[in-house]
Short mmCIF file of C-alpha atoms and ligand atoms in Angstrom, two decimals:
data_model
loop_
_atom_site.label_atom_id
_atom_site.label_comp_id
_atom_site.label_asym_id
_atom_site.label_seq_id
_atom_site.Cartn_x
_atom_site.Cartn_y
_atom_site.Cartn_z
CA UNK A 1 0.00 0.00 0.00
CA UNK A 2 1.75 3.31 -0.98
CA UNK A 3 -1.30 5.12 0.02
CA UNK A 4 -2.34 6.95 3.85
CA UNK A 5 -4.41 9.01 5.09
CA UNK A 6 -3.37 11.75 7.44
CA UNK A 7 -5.74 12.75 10.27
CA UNK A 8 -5.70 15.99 11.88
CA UNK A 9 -8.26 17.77 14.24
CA UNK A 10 -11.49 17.43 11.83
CA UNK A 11 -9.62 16.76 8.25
CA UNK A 12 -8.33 13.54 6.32
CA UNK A 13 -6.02 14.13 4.20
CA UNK A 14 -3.82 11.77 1.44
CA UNK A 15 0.25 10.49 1.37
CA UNK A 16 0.66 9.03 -1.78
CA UNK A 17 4.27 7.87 -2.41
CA UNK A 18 3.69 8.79 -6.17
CA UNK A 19 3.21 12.27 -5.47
CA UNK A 20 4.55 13.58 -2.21
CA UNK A 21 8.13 13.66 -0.82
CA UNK A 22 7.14 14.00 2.85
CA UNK A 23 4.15 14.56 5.25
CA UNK A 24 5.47 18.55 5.08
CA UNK A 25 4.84 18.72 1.42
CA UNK A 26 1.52 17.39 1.60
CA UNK A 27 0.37 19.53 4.55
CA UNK A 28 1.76 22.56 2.51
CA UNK A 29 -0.71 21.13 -0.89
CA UNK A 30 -3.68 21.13 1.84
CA UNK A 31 -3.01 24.99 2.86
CA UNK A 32 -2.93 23.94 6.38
CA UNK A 33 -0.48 26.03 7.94
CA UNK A 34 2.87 25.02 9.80
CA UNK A 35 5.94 26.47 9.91
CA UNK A 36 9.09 25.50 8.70
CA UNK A 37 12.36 26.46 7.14
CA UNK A 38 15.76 24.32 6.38
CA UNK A 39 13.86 21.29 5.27
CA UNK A 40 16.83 18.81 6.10
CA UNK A 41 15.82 18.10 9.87
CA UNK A 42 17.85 21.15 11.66
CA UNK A 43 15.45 23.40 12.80
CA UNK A 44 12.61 21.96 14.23
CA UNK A 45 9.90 24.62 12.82
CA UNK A 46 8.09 21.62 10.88
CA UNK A 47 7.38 19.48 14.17
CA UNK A 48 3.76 17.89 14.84
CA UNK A 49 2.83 15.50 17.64
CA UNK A 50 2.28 12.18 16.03
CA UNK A 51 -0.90 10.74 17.96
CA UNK A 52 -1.41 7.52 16.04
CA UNK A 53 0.53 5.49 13.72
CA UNK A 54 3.89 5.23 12.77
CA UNK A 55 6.47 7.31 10.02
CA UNK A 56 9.76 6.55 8.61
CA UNK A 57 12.43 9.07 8.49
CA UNK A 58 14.59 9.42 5.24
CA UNK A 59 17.60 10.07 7.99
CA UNK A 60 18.09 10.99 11.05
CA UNK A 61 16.47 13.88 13.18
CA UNK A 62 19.03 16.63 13.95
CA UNK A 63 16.60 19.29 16.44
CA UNK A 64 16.00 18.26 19.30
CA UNK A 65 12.41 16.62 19.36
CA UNK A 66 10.12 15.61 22.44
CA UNK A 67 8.24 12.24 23.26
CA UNK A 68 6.13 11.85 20.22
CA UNK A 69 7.17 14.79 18.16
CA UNK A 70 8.14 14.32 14.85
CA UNK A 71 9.77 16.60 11.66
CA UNK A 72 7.65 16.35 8.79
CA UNK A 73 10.43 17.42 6.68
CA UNK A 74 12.16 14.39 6.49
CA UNK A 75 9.62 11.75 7.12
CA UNK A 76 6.69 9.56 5.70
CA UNK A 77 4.29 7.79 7.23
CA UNK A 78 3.78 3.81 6.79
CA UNK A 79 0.58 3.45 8.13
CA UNK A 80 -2.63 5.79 8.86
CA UNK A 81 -1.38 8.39 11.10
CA UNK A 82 -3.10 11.16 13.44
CA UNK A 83 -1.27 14.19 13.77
CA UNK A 84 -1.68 17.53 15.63
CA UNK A 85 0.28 20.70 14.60
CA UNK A 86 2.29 21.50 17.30
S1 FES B 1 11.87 22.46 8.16
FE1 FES B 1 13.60 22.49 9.47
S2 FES B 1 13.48 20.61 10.48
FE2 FES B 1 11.84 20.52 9.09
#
C-alpha cells in the first residue's frame, strides 16, 4: 500500500508515495499552515505530535524533538497516522 491518510483535528487528508516527498509537502498542498524552514531536519519549525501510527524518516532527526514529536520534513508515514500541529 503506498497510500495513507493523514488525520488531523477534523480533516483527512492523502500520502501518496507517487506524489509527495514528505508529510510537510503534503500539509503545505492542503493549505494547512505550519511552519518551517531548512527542510533537512535542523530546525525543528516543521514538528507535529504524532498521535497515532507510525512514520519513517529518510535520515536521522538533527533538532532536538520531544516524546512523540516528529519533523515532517524528512519523514513519511507507513501506516494511517493522526497528527496535531504542534
Ligand atoms: S523544516 Fe527544518 S526541520 Fe523541518
Amino acid at each position: 500500500m503506498k497510500s495513507f491518510k493523514i488525520f488531523l483535528k477534523k480533516r483527512e487528508i492523502f500520502f501518496d508515495r507517487k506524489f509527495h516527498r514528505n508529510i510537510l509537502e503534503v500539509l503545505q498542498n492542503n493549505q494547512i499552515p505550519i511552519g518551517y524552514q531548512c527542510q533537512l531536519g535542523f530546525c525543528g519549525l516543521c514538528k507535529v505530535y504524532l498521535k497515532k501510527g507510525d512514520i519513517s524518516y529518510f535520515y536521522r532527526p538533527i533538532a532536538l524533538l520531544k516524546s512523540k514529536e516528529i519533523l515532517t520534513c524528512i519523514c513519511r508515514p507507513v501506516n494511517n497516522i493522526v497528527i496535531e500541529i504542534c
